[in-house]
Amino acid sequence: MAEPANASPLVRIDRVSKHFGEGETRVDALREVSLDVYPRQVVALLGPSGSGKTTLLNIVGCILDASSGTMDLDGETVLRDGRWQRGDLRRLRLEKIGFIFQFHNLLPFLDATDNVAVVLKLAGVDMSAARKRAAELLDYLEVGHRRTAMPAKLSGGEAQRVAIARALANRPRIILADEPTAALDSKRARIVMDLLRKLAIEQEAAIIAVTHDEKIFDRFDHIFQLRDGRLDEPSAAADDPAEVPSG
Amino acid sequence: MNLAYRDIRHKLGRFLLTCVGLGLLLGVVLAMIGIYRGLVVDALTIARAPGIDIWIVEANTRGPFAEASRVPGDTREAVARIAGVAAAGSITYQTVEAPYRGEKLRLYVIGYEPTRPGGPPEIAAGRSIARNHYEMIADRSAGVSLGDRIQLGRNTFTVVGLTQHQVNSGGDPAVYITLPDAQKLQFDLAPPAARVQTARGAGAAARDTVNAVVARLQPNASAEAVAETVRRWKHLSAITQGEQETILSRSLVDRARRQIGLFTSLLLIVSAVIIALIIYTMTMDKLKQIATLKLIGAPDRTIVGMIVQQALALGFIGFALGATLIVNIKDWFPRRVVLEPDNVLVLGLIVFAVCLAASGLGVRAALKVDPATALGG
C-alpha cells in the first residue's frame, strides 16, 4: 500500500502466518501477511468466509497468537517470530485497543453510561471521573440523551454508538471493528462509518474493520482483500481519503 | 461499580425466585437439624426432669427407658438410708392411650411421689398435685387444658397443672400422677381377670412395684460410691445420671438419630449440587458477557469476583430466608424442633463453604471462556 510520508504505522504486521493443526489436518489460516495501518486511516478487511479475516483481527487484537511473523502496535513490538513479547496482553488491550462488535455486545445489566465507564474503571479511573468521561463520549456520539437507558431499551443504532463510545473510552489508538454495521440498515451503517472516520481523524487512531457490507466500502481509505490466507494488494476506496499526519 | 450486584439487580425477580427455592431447601436442612436435635433433647428431657443423680433399677437392666425394669416399692426406703443420699423417690413409667374428645390421646404416664424426687421440673400453669388420687399434671403438647378430665384405665383424672416440653423419646406428652394411682393403672388386673385369679385360688398380685427409684445426693457425695453401694444388692443395678443420658442418646434414639443425621447429610449434599448447578447455569448464561469483559481488558479477578459474590449472595439470602421460615414455623411441627444459635451458625458456615466450592464450577467455566468468542455473531 502507499505509505504516507513522515508517519509511523500504528499497526505494522510483517509476514505473519497462522496455521491450525498439523500434518494432514493442518489449515493455513494466514500466509505471510504483511500490513501497515497509519493514524487517521480506516481500512477494511474483506474476504470470503475462511479467508483469514477474523484470524488476522484476533491476532491484531492480541487474543490469538501467530505461528510466525512480527507485529508492532503503536511503535512497540508485541509479537516477534510468533511469540508474544509482553506478558500482560490484557493490559495492552485495555490501554491501546478498542473493540467494536457486530452486535454491540453491551453488558445488559449496565446502563449506557456504565457500559462506557466500565472500561475506564477497569483501567483504574475512579468512578465519578469515569462516568463524567462516559457522559462526554455519549454526548459526542449524540446518544447523551440515552445515557441512563439499559441496552435492551436502545435501538440498534443507539446501541452501536454506545459500543463505539465504550471502544473509545480509554482513548485507544487502534480500533478493531468486527462487522460494525452488519446489524444496521444502510442509513445507520453510513452514519456509523462516518462517525468512525471522524474519530480516526480527530483521535489520530487507526481503524481496522472486518466487513462484508458493500454499502459502506466507500467509507474506507483502503480495502484489503484476503484470499486463502493471503493478502492482495490494497485498493483505495474512499473518494476523499483521510489526510495523513504531516508528522 | 459492583458487577455482581448490577447483574443481580438486572434480573432481580429471577434471582430472588432462585433464592426462595434455595431458601426452602436450606429450610428443610435446618428443620432436619432441628428435628435431630429435638429428638436428642426429647430423649433426655424425661431423664433430666426429676433433677436427680442416680437411677436404681432392676439388676442387669439398663432401665427404665432402654429396658423394662421392676423393683420392689420398698427399695426407696433402703436407698434413702444409704450414706450420701439426700432424698429418694419411687417412680413408674408407662405409655397409655386415653380417650379424649372423641379421639385417642397417647400419653406417657409418670407415677411419682409428690413430696419426693421424680416429679415435673416446673409447673408452667396451674398447681402441683395436692391430693393422693385422681389429679394429673399434663404437658401442654397433649393439647389438654386445666380442669380437663381424662380417663386413664378405670379412673378419671383432673388436669390441675401444665408443664412445658415434657415428652418422651417417642414424642408422647408426659402426664404426672401420684405413684399409687400409677401403680394401680399399671399393675391392677381388670375385674374379670381378677375374678379368674381369685377363683383359681391365686392371691392378689403384689402391687407395690415400681420401675425405678431415683435418688438425689448430698452436695459432696460421690455418685459412683453410692452406685457401688447399691450394686452390692444383687437384685438392683445403679446407673448414674450421666450414664442414663448416654444410654438415652447413644442407645435408645441412636438409630433414629443416625437416620436423621444421614438424611441431613444427604440434603446438604443435594443442596451443594443444586447451588453448584445454579451458579454454573448463571455463569453459562453470561459467557458472551464474560468474553466481552475479557476482551475489553477485565482481569480474571473481576470475573471470578463477580461469580463468587453472586454465589455468596445466593447462599446468604437463601439461608436467611430458610432460617427465617423455619424459626417461624418450627412450633407447628408435631415433634419438637430445637434450633440453637450454634446450629444455625454452623449451617451458615457450611452454606458459605458450599457456595464457595460450588462457585468453583462456574469460575472454571468462566476462566475457560476465550475472549475471541465475543467477536463474531
Coordinates of C-alpha atoms in Angstrom, one line a residue:
Chain A
M1 CA 0.0 0.0 0.0
A2 CA 1.1 3.6 -0.4
E3 CA 2.9 4.7 2.7
P4 CA 2.1 8.2 4.0
A5 CA 5.1 10.4 4.3
N6 CA 6.5 11.3 7.7
A7 CA 4.3 8.8 9.5
S8 CA 4.9 5.7 11.5
P9 CA 2.3 2.9 11.2
L10 CA 0.2 2.3 14.3
V11 CA -0.2 -1.3 13.3
R12 CA 2.7 -3.0 11.5
I13 CA 2.3 -6.6 10.6
D14 CA 5.2 -8.3 9.0
R15 CA 5.0 -11.7 7.4
V16 CA 2.6 -13.1 10.0
S17 CA 1.4 -16.6 9.4
K18 CA -1.0 -18.7 11.4
H19 CA -1.9 -22.3 11.0
F20 CA -4.1 -24.6 12.9
G21 CA -3.4 -28.3 13.3
E22 CA -0.6 -30.3 12.0
G23 CA 0.1 -32.9 9.2
E24 CA -3.0 -33.8 7.2
T25 CA -5.3 -31.7 9.3
R26 CA -3.1 -28.6 9.0
V27 CA -5.0 -25.5 7.9
D28 CA -3.1 -22.4 6.9
A29 CA -5.3 -19.5 8.0
L30 CA -2.8 -16.8 7.3
R31 CA 0.2 -17.0 5.0
E32 CA 2.9 -14.4 5.5
V33 CA 0.5 -11.4 5.7
S34 CA 2.1 -8.0 5.9
L35 CA 0.1 -4.9 6.5
D36 CA 0.7 -1.3 7.8
V37 CA -2.1 0.9 9.1
Y38 CA -1.4 4.5 9.8
P39 CA -3.0 7.0 12.2
R40 CA -6.2 8.5 10.8
Q41 CA -6.7 5.6 8.4
V42 CA -9.8 3.5 8.2
V43 CA -9.2 0.2 6.5
A44 CA -11.3 -2.7 5.7
L45 CA -10.5 -6.4 5.6
L46 CA -12.6 -8.2 3.0
G47 CA -12.7 -11.8 2.0
P48 CA -14.9 -14.8 1.8
S49 CA -15.6 -17.0 4.7
G50 CA -12.5 -18.8 5.9
S51 CA -10.1 -16.4 4.2
G52 CA -8.5 -15.4 7.5
K53 CA -10.1 -12.1 8.3
T54 CA -11.2 -12.9 11.8
T55 CA -7.9 -14.7 12.5
L56 CA -6.0 -11.6 11.5
L57 CA -8.3 -9.4 13.6
N58 CA -7.8 -11.7 16.6
I59 CA -4.0 -11.5 16.2
V60 CA -4.1 -7.7 16.0
G61 CA -6.4 -7.7 19.0
C62 CA -3.8 -9.8 20.9
I63 CA -6.3 -12.6 21.6
L64 CA -4.7 -15.2 19.3
D65 CA -1.0 -15.9 18.8
A66 CA 0.6 -16.2 15.4
S67 CA 2.7 -19.2 14.2
S68 CA 5.3 -16.8 12.9
G69 CA 5.9 -13.2 12.0
T70 CA 6.2 -9.9 13.8
M71 CA 3.7 -7.3 14.9
D72 CA 4.2 -3.8 16.2
L73 CA 1.4 -1.9 17.9
D74 CA 1.8 1.8 18.4
G75 CA 5.6 1.6 18.0
E76 CA 6.0 -1.4 20.4
T77 CA 6.9 -4.8 19.1
V78 CA 4.4 -7.1 20.8
L79 CA 4.9 -10.2 18.6
R80 CA 8.2 -11.5 17.3
D81 CA 8.7 -14.8 15.5
G82 CA 5.2 -15.8 16.6
R83 CA 5.9 -15.2 20.3
W84 CA 4.3 -12.5 22.4
Q85 CA 6.8 -10.0 23.8
R86 CA 4.5 -8.9 26.6
G87 CA 3.2 -10.9 29.4
D88 CA 0.2 -8.8 30.1
L89 CA -1.8 -8.7 26.9
R90 CA -5.0 -7.9 28.8
R91 CA -3.4 -4.6 29.9
L92 CA -2.2 -4.0 26.3
R93 CA -5.8 -4.5 25.0
L94 CA -7.2 -2.2 27.8
E95 CA -4.8 0.6 27.0
K96 CA -4.2 0.5 23.3
I97 CA -7.1 -1.3 21.6
G98 CA -10.8 -0.6 21.3
F99 CA -13.2 -3.2 20.1
I100 CA -16.4 -2.7 18.3
F101 CA -18.6 -5.8 17.8
Q102 CA -21.1 -6.9 15.2
F103 CA -23.9 -7.0 17.8
H104 CA -22.6 -4.2 20.1
N105 CA -22.1 -6.7 23.0
L106 CA -23.1 -4.2 25.6
L107 CA -23.4 -5.6 29.1
P108 CA -27.1 -5.9 29.6
F109 CA -27.0 -5.2 33.3
L110 CA -25.3 -1.8 33.0
D111 CA -26.9 1.3 31.6
A112 CA -25.3 3.2 28.6
T113 CA -23.1 5.4 30.8
D114 CA -21.8 2.5 32.9
N115 CA -21.2 0.3 29.8
V116 CA -18.7 3.0 28.8
A117 CA -17.5 3.8 32.2
V118 CA -16.7 0.1 33.0
V119 CA -13.7 0.2 30.6
L120 CA -12.3 3.3 32.4
K121 CA -13.0 1.7 35.8
L122 CA -11.0 -1.4 34.7
A123 CA -8.2 0.9 33.8
G124 CA -8.1 2.3 37.3
V125 CA -10.1 5.5 36.8
D126 CA -12.3 6.4 39.7
M127 CA -16.0 6.0 39.2
S128 CA -17.1 9.6 39.2
A129 CA -14.4 10.6 36.6
A130 CA -15.2 7.5 34.6
R131 CA -18.9 8.4 34.5
K132 CA -18.0 12.0 33.5
R133 CA -15.9 10.9 30.6
A134 CA -18.5 8.4 29.6
A135 CA -21.2 11.1 29.6
E136 CA -18.9 13.3 27.4
L137 CA -18.4 10.5 24.9
L138 CA -22.1 9.7 24.7
D139 CA -22.8 13.4 24.1
Y140 CA -20.1 13.4 21.5
L141 CA -21.7 10.4 19.8
E142 CA -25.1 12.1 20.1
V143 CA -26.6 9.5 22.4
G144 CA -26.2 11.5 25.5
H145 CA -30.0 11.7 25.9
R146 CA -30.0 7.9 26.3
R147 CA -27.2 7.7 29.0
T148 CA -29.5 6.1 31.6
A149 CA -31.1 3.6 29.2
M150 CA -30.4 -0.1 29.6
P151 CA -29.1 -1.7 26.4
A152 CA -32.4 -3.6 25.8
K153 CA -34.1 -0.2 25.5
L154 CA -31.7 1.2 22.9
S155 CA -32.3 1.0 19.2
G156 CA -29.6 -0.8 17.0
G157 CA -28.0 2.5 16.0
E158 CA -28.0 3.8 19.5
A159 CA -26.5 0.6 20.9
Q160 CA -23.8 0.6 18.3
R161 CA -22.9 4.3 19.2
V162 CA -22.7 3.3 22.9
A163 CA -20.5 0.4 21.9
I164 CA -18.3 2.9 19.9
A165 CA -18.2 5.2 23.0
R166 CA -17.0 2.2 25.0
A167 CA -14.3 1.4 22.4
L168 CA -13.1 5.0 22.6
A169 CA -13.3 5.3 26.4
N170 CA -9.6 4.7 27.1
R171 CA -8.5 6.8 24.1
P172 CA -7.1 3.7 22.3
R173 CA -5.0 4.4 19.2
I174 CA -6.1 1.2 17.5
I175 CA -9.8 0.3 17.0
L176 CA -10.8 -3.1 15.7
A177 CA -14.3 -3.5 14.4
D178 CA -15.9 -6.8 13.6
E179 CA -18.8 -6.2 11.1
P180 CA -19.7 -2.9 12.8
T181 CA -22.6 -2.2 10.5
A182 CA -23.9 -5.7 10.0
A183 CA -26.9 -5.2 12.3
L184 CA -27.7 -1.8 11.0
D185 CA -29.7 -0.6 8.0
S186 CA -28.0 1.3 5.1
K187 CA -28.6 4.8 6.5
R188 CA -27.4 4.0 10.0
A189 CA -24.5 2.0 8.6
R190 CA -23.3 5.1 6.8
I191 CA -23.8 7.3 9.8
V192 CA -21.7 4.9 12.0
M193 CA -18.9 4.7 9.4
D194 CA -18.8 8.4 9.0
L195 CA -18.6 8.6 12.8
L196 CA -15.6 6.1 12.8
R197 CA -13.9 8.1 10.1
K198 CA -14.4 11.3 12.1
L199 CA -13.0 9.6 15.2
A200 CA -10.0 8.3 13.4
I201 CA -9.1 11.8 12.2
E202 CA -9.8 13.6 15.5
Q203 CA -8.2 11.0 17.8
E204 CA -5.3 10.1 15.5
A205 CA -6.4 6.5 15.6
A206 CA -6.2 3.6 13.1
I207 CA -9.4 1.6 12.5
I208 CA -9.4 -1.9 11.0
A209 CA -12.8 -3.3 10.2
V210 CA -13.8 -6.7 9.0
T211 CA -16.9 -6.3 6.9
H212 CA -18.9 -7.7 4.1
D213 CA -21.1 -4.6 3.9
E214 CA -20.7 -3.3 0.3
K215 CA -22.8 -0.2 1.0
I216 CA -20.0 1.2 3.2
F217 CA -17.0 0.3 1.1
D218 CA -16.7 3.9 0.0
R219 CA -16.1 4.9 3.6
F220 CA -12.7 3.2 3.8
D221 CA -9.3 4.6 3.0
H222 CA -8.1 1.2 1.9
I223 CA -9.6 -2.2 1.4
F224 CA -7.5 -5.3 1.9
Q225 CA -8.7 -8.4 0.3
L226 CA -7.8 -11.7 1.9
R227 CA -7.9 -14.9 -0.2
D228 CA -6.9 -18.3 1.3
G229 CA -4.9 -16.5 4.0
R230 CA -3.0 -14.3 1.6
L231 CA -3.4 -10.5 1.4
D232 CA -4.0 -9.0 -2.1
E233 CA -2.7 -5.5 -2.9
P234 CA -4.8 -2.9 -1.3
S235 CA -7.2 -0.7 -3.2
A236 CA -8.0 2.9 -2.3
A237 CA -11.7 3.1 -1.7
A238 CA -12.7 6.5 -0.4
D239 CA -13.1 9.4 -2.8
D240 CA -11.8 11.6 -0.2
P241 CA -9.4 9.5 2.0
A242 CA -8.3 10.8 5.3
E243 CA -5.4 13.1 5.4
V244 CA -2.3 11.6 6.8
P245 CA -0.5 13.5 9.5
S246 CA 2.4 15.6 8.4
G247 CA 4.5 14.3 11.3
Chain B
M1 CA -19.2 -0.4 40.3
N2 CA -20.1 -3.9 41.5
L3 CA -20.8 -6.0 38.5
A4 CA -22.2 -8.9 40.6
Y5 CA -24.7 -6.6 42.2
R6 CA -25.7 -4.9 39.0
D7 CA -26.2 -8.2 37.3
I8 CA -28.4 -9.4 40.2
R9 CA -30.4 -6.2 40.1
H10 CA -30.9 -6.6 36.3
K11 CA -32.5 -10.0 36.8
L12 CA -33.8 -9.4 40.3
G13 CA -37.0 -11.4 40.0
R14 CA -35.3 -14.4 38.7
F15 CA -32.5 -14.2 41.3
L16 CA -35.0 -13.8 44.2
L17 CA -37.0 -16.7 42.9
T18 CA -33.9 -18.8 42.9
C19 CA -33.1 -17.6 46.4
V20 CA -36.6 -18.6 47.6
G21 CA -36.1 -22.1 46.1
L22 CA -32.8 -22.4 47.7
G23 CA -34.1 -21.0 50.9
L24 CA -36.9 -23.6 51.1
L25 CA -34.2 -26.3 50.5
L26 CA -32.0 -24.9 53.2
G27 CA -35.1 -24.5 55.4
V28 CA -35.6 -28.3 55.1
V29 CA -32.0 -28.9 56.0
L30 CA -32.4 -26.6 59.1
A31 CA -35.6 -28.4 60.0
M32 CA -33.9 -31.8 59.8
I33 CA -31.1 -30.5 62.0
G34 CA -33.8 -29.1 64.4
I35 CA -35.7 -32.4 64.4
Y36 CA -32.4 -34.3 65.0
R37 CA -31.6 -32.0 68.0
G38 CA -35.1 -32.2 69.2
L39 CA -35.0 -36.0 69.2
V40 CA -32.0 -36.0 71.4
V41 CA -33.4 -33.2 73.7
D42 CA -36.7 -35.0 73.9
A43 CA -35.0 -38.3 74.8
L44 CA -33.1 -36.6 77.6
T45 CA -36.0 -34.4 78.9
I46 CA -37.8 -37.0 80.9
A47 CA -34.5 -38.4 82.3
R48 CA -33.4 -34.9 83.3
A49 CA -36.8 -33.8 84.6
P50 CA -36.5 -35.2 88.2
G51 CA -33.2 -33.5 88.7
I52 CA -31.6 -36.5 90.3
D53 CA -28.2 -38.1 90.4
I54 CA -28.7 -41.9 90.5
W55 CA -31.2 -44.3 89.0
I56 CA -31.7 -47.6 90.8
V57 CA -33.3 -50.2 88.5
E58 CA -33.7 -53.9 88.2
A59 CA -30.5 -55.9 88.2
N60 CA -28.8 -56.5 84.9
T61 CA -31.0 -54.0 83.1
R62 CA -30.4 -50.5 81.7
G63 CA -33.9 -49.4 82.7
P64 CA -36.3 -47.8 83.0
F65 CA -36.1 -46.2 79.5
A66 CA -34.0 -48.5 77.4
E67 CA -35.2 -51.7 79.0
A68 CA -38.1 -52.8 81.2
S69 CA -37.3 -52.6 84.9
R70 CA -39.3 -53.6 88.0
V71 CA -38.1 -53.2 91.5
P72 CA -39.9 -53.6 94.9
G73 CA -41.6 -50.4 96.1
D74 CA -39.7 -50.6 99.4
T75 CA -36.4 -50.2 97.7
R76 CA -36.8 -46.4 98.0
E77 CA -36.6 -46.7 101.8
A78 CA -33.4 -48.7 101.6
V79 CA -31.8 -46.3 99.1
A80 CA -32.8 -43.3 101.2
R81 CA -30.8 -44.7 104.1
I82 CA -27.5 -45.0 102.1
A83 CA -24.8 -42.5 103.2
G84 CA -24.7 -39.6 100.8
V85 CA -28.3 -39.9 99.6
A86 CA -30.2 -36.7 100.3
A87 CA -33.6 -37.9 99.0
A88 CA -35.1 -40.8 97.1
G89 CA -38.3 -41.4 95.3
S90 CA -40.1 -44.2 93.5
I91 CA -41.2 -43.7 90.0
T92 CA -43.1 -45.6 87.3
Y93 CA -43.4 -45.1 83.6
Q94 CA -45.9 -46.4 81.1
T95 CA -47.5 -45.4 77.8
V96 CA -51.3 -45.4 77.6
E97 CA -53.9 -44.3 75.1
A98 CA -56.6 -42.3 76.7
P99 CA -59.9 -41.3 75.2
Y100 CA -60.1 -37.5 74.9
R101 CA -62.7 -35.5 73.0
G102 CA -63.6 -38.4 70.8
E103 CA -60.0 -39.3 69.9
K104 CA -57.2 -41.4 71.4
L105 CA -54.6 -39.4 73.2
R106 CA -51.3 -41.1 73.5
L107 CA -49.7 -40.3 76.9
Y108 CA -46.5 -41.1 78.7
V109 CA -47.7 -41.6 82.3
I110 CA -45.2 -41.0 85.1
G111 CA -46.1 -42.0 88.6
Y112 CA -44.2 -40.2 91.3
E113 CA -44.4 -39.4 95.0
P114 CA -45.3 -35.7 95.2
T115 CA -43.1 -35.0 98.2
R116 CA -40.1 -36.8 96.8
P117 CA -37.8 -36.6 93.8
G118 CA -39.3 -37.7 90.5
G119 CA -41.9 -35.1 89.7
P120 CA -42.1 -32.5 87.0
P121 CA -39.3 -29.9 86.9
E122 CA -41.6 -27.0 86.9
I123 CA -45.3 -26.2 86.6
A124 CA -46.0 -23.8 83.7
A125 CA -49.6 -23.2 84.7
G126 CA -51.9 -24.4 87.5
R127 CA -50.5 -26.1 90.5
S128 CA -48.8 -29.3 91.7
I129 CA -50.7 -32.4 92.7
A130 CA -52.2 -31.8 96.1
R131 CA -54.4 -34.9 96.5
N132 CA -53.4 -38.5 96.7
H133 CA -55.7 -39.6 93.9
Y134 CA -57.1 -38.6 90.5
E135 CA -55.1 -35.4 89.9
M136 CA -52.9 -35.0 86.9
I137 CA -50.2 -32.7 85.6
A138 CA -50.1 -32.8 81.8
D139 CA -47.8 -31.4 79.2
R140 CA -49.1 -28.7 77.0
S141 CA -48.2 -30.7 73.9
A142 CA -51.1 -33.1 74.8
G143 CA -53.4 -30.3 73.9
V144 CA -55.3 -30.5 77.2
S145 CA -56.4 -27.6 79.4
L146 CA -56.5 -27.0 83.1
G147 CA -59.7 -28.6 84.5
D148 CA -60.0 -31.1 81.7
R149 CA -61.0 -34.6 82.9
I150 CA -59.1 -37.5 81.3
Q151 CA -59.9 -41.2 81.8
L152 CA -56.9 -43.4 82.5
G153 CA -57.8 -47.0 83.0
R154 CA -60.9 -47.2 85.1
N155 CA -60.4 -43.8 86.8
T156 CA -60.9 -40.2 85.7
F157 CA -58.2 -37.7 86.4
T158 CA -58.5 -33.9 86.6
V159 CA -55.8 -31.8 85.0
V160 CA -54.5 -29.5 87.7
G161 CA -51.2 -28.3 86.3
L162 CA -49.5 -28.0 83.0
T163 CA -45.8 -28.5 82.0
Q164 CA -43.9 -27.3 79.0
H165 CA -41.8 -29.6 76.7
Q166 CA -42.1 -32.7 78.8
V167 CA -42.3 -35.5 76.3
N168 CA -40.7 -39.0 76.0
S169 CA -38.2 -40.1 73.3
G170 CA -41.1 -41.0 71.1
G171 CA -42.6 -37.6 71.4
D172 CA -45.5 -38.6 73.5
P173 CA -46.5 -35.9 76.0
A174 CA -45.8 -36.8 79.6
V175 CA -48.5 -36.7 82.3
Y176 CA -47.7 -37.0 86.0
I177 CA -50.0 -38.7 88.5
T178 CA -49.3 -40.0 92.0
L179 CA -47.4 -43.2 92.4
P180 CA -50.4 -45.2 93.9
D181 CA -52.6 -44.2 91.0
A182 CA -49.9 -45.1 88.5
Q183 CA -49.3 -48.5 90.2
K184 CA -53.0 -49.1 90.1
L185 CA -53.1 -48.2 86.5
Q186 CA -50.1 -50.3 85.6
F187 CA -50.4 -53.4 87.8
D188 CA -54.1 -53.9 88.7
L189 CA -55.8 -56.6 86.8
A190 CA -59.1 -55.8 85.1
P191 CA -62.1 -57.0 87.2
P192 CA -62.8 -60.2 85.1
A193 CA -59.2 -61.2 85.2
A194 CA -59.0 -60.5 88.9
R195 CA -62.1 -62.7 89.4
V196 CA -60.5 -65.5 87.5
Q197 CA -57.4 -65.3 89.6
T198 CA -59.5 -65.3 92.8
A199 CA -61.5 -68.3 91.6
R200 CA -58.3 -70.3 90.9
G201 CA -57.1 -69.5 94.4
A202 CA -54.3 -67.2 93.5
G203 CA -53.8 -64.2 95.8
A204 CA -53.9 -60.7 94.6
A205 CA -50.6 -59.8 92.9
A206 CA -48.3 -57.6 94.8
R207 CA -48.9 -54.1 93.6
D208 CA -46.1 -52.3 95.4
T209 CA -43.7 -52.5 92.4
V210 CA -42.0 -49.5 90.7
N211 CA -39.9 -49.1 87.6
A212 CA -37.1 -47.3 89.3
V213 CA -36.0 -45.5 92.3
V214 CA -34.4 -42.1 91.8
A215 CA -32.0 -40.6 94.3
R216 CA -30.7 -37.1 94.8
L217 CA -27.3 -37.0 96.5
Q218 CA -25.9 -34.7 99.1
P219 CA -23.6 -31.9 97.7
N220 CA -20.3 -33.7 98.5
A221 CA -21.4 -37.3 97.9
S222 CA -19.9 -39.4 95.2
A223 CA -22.4 -40.8 92.7
E224 CA -20.1 -43.6 91.8
A225 CA -19.6 -44.5 95.5
V226 CA -23.4 -44.6 96.1
A227 CA -23.9 -46.6 92.9
E228 CA -21.3 -49.1 94.1
T229 CA -23.2 -49.5 97.4
V230 CA -26.4 -50.1 95.6
R231 CA -24.8 -52.7 93.2
R232 CA -23.9 -54.8 96.3
W233 CA -27.6 -55.7 96.4
K234 CA -27.8 -58.4 93.8
H235 CA -31.3 -57.6 92.7
L236 CA -30.6 -54.0 91.9
S237 CA -28.5 -52.0 89.4
A238 CA -27.4 -48.4 89.8
I239 CA -27.0 -46.0 86.9
T240 CA -25.6 -42.5 87.3
Q241 CA -27.4 -39.6 85.6
G242 CA -24.5 -39.3 83.2
E243 CA -24.8 -43.0 82.3
Q244 CA -28.5 -42.7 81.9
E245 CA -28.2 -39.8 79.5
T246 CA -25.6 -41.7 77.5
I247 CA -27.9 -44.7 77.3
L248 CA -30.7 -42.5 76.0
S249 CA -28.7 -40.6 73.5
R250 CA -26.5 -43.4 72.2
S251 CA -28.8 -46.4 72.5
L252 CA -32.4 -45.5 72.7
V253 CA -32.6 -42.9 69.9
D254 CA -29.4 -43.9 68.2
R255 CA -30.9 -45.4 65.1
A256 CA -33.3 -42.5 64.7
R257 CA -30.5 -40.1 65.3
R258 CA -28.3 -41.7 62.7
Q259 CA -31.1 -41.9 60.2
I260 CA -31.9 -38.2 60.6
G261 CA -28.2 -37.4 60.6
L262 CA -27.7 -39.3 57.3
F263 CA -30.7 -37.8 55.7
T264 CA -29.5 -34.3 56.8
S265 CA -26.1 -35.1 55.2
L266 CA -27.8 -36.2 52.0
L267 CA -29.8 -33.0 52.0
L268 CA -26.6 -31.0 52.4
I269 CA -25.0 -32.8 49.5
V270 CA -28.2 -32.2 47.4
S271 CA -28.1 -28.5 48.4
A272 CA -24.4 -28.3 47.4
V273 CA -25.1 -29.9 44.0
I274 CA -28.1 -27.6 43.4
I275 CA -26.1 -24.5 44.4
A276 CA -23.3 -25.6 42.1
L277 CA -25.8 -26.1 39.2
I278 CA -27.5 -22.8 39.8
I279 CA -24.1 -20.9 39.8
Y280 CA -23.0 -22.9 36.8
T281 CA -26.2 -22.1 34.9
M282 CA -25.9 -18.4 35.9
T283 CA -22.4 -18.3 34.6
M284 CA -23.2 -20.1 31.4
D285 CA -26.0 -17.5 30.7
K286 CA -23.2 -14.9 30.8
L287 CA -20.5 -16.4 28.7
K288 CA -20.8 -13.8 26.0
Q289 CA -20.7 -11.0 28.5
I290 CA -17.7 -12.7 30.2
A291 CA -15.9 -13.0 26.9
T292 CA -16.6 -9.3 26.2
L293 CA -15.3 -8.3 29.6
K294 CA -12.2 -10.3 29.0
L295 CA -11.7 -8.8 25.6
I296 CA -12.0 -5.2 26.8
G297 CA -9.4 -6.0 29.4
A298 CA -11.1 -7.1 32.6
P299 CA -8.8 -9.1 34.7
D300 CA -9.7 -12.6 35.8
R301 CA -10.2 -11.5 39.4
T302 CA -13.0 -9.2 38.3
I303 CA -14.8 -12.1 36.6
V304 CA -14.1 -14.5 39.4
G305 CA -15.2 -11.9 41.9
M306 CA -18.5 -11.4 40.1
I307 CA -19.3 -15.2 40.1
V308 CA -18.2 -15.8 43.7
Q309 CA -20.0 -12.7 45.0
Q310 CA -23.2 -13.9 43.3
A311 CA -22.8 -17.4 44.7
L312 CA -22.3 -16.0 48.2
A313 CA -25.3 -13.6 47.8
L314 CA -27.4 -16.5 46.6
G315 CA -26.3 -18.7 49.6
F316 CA -26.7 -15.9 52.1
I317 CA -30.1 -14.7 51.0
G318 CA -31.3 -18.3 50.6
F319 CA -30.0 -19.2 54.0
A320 CA -31.6 -16.2 55.6
L321 CA -35.0 -17.0 54.0
G322 CA -34.7 -20.6 55.1
A323 CA -33.7 -19.8 58.6
T324 CA -36.5 -17.2 59.0
L325 CA -39.0 -19.6 57.7
I326 CA -38.1 -22.4 60.0
V327 CA -37.7 -20.2 63.1
N328 CA -41.2 -19.0 62.5
I329 CA -42.9 -22.3 61.8
K330 CA -40.9 -24.7 64.0
D331 CA -43.5 -24.7 66.7
W332 CA -46.1 -26.0 64.3
F333 CA -44.1 -29.3 63.8
P334 CA -45.7 -32.3 65.6
R335 CA -42.4 -33.0 67.3
R336 CA -40.0 -30.6 68.9
V337 CA -37.6 -28.8 66.6
V338 CA -34.7 -27.4 68.6
L339 CA -32.6 -24.8 66.8
E340 CA -29.8 -23.5 68.8
P341 CA -27.8 -20.4 67.6
D342 CA -24.7 -22.7 67.1
N343 CA -26.7 -25.0 64.8
V344 CA -27.7 -22.0 62.7
L345 CA -24.2 -20.7 62.7
V346 CA -22.6 -24.0 61.7
L347 CA -25.1 -24.5 58.9
G348 CA -24.4 -20.9 57.8
L349 CA -20.7 -21.6 57.6
I350 CA -21.4 -24.9 55.7
V351 CA -23.6 -23.0 53.2
F352 CA -20.8 -20.4 52.9
A353 CA -18.2 -23.1 52.2
V354 CA -20.6 -24.9 49.8
C355 CA -21.2 -21.7 47.9
L356 CA -17.5 -21.1 47.6
A357 CA -16.9 -24.6 46.4
A358 CA -19.9 -24.6 44.1
S359 CA -18.8 -21.3 42.5
G360 CA -15.7 -23.2 41.5
L361 CA -17.6 -24.9 38.7
G362 CA -18.8 -21.6 37.4
V363 CA -15.4 -19.9 37.8
R364 CA -13.8 -22.7 35.9
A365 CA -16.2 -22.3 33.0
A366 CA -15.7 -18.5 33.1
L367 CA -11.9 -18.7 33.1
K368 CA -12.0 -21.1 30.1
V369 CA -14.0 -18.6 28.0
D370 CA -12.0 -17.4 25.0
P371 CA -12.3 -13.6 24.7
A372 CA -12.3 -14.2 20.9
T373 CA -15.9 -15.6 21.3
A374 CA -17.0 -12.0 21.9
L375 CA -16.1 -11.3 18.3
G376 CA -18.4 -12.5 15.5
G377 CA -22.1 -13.3 15.8

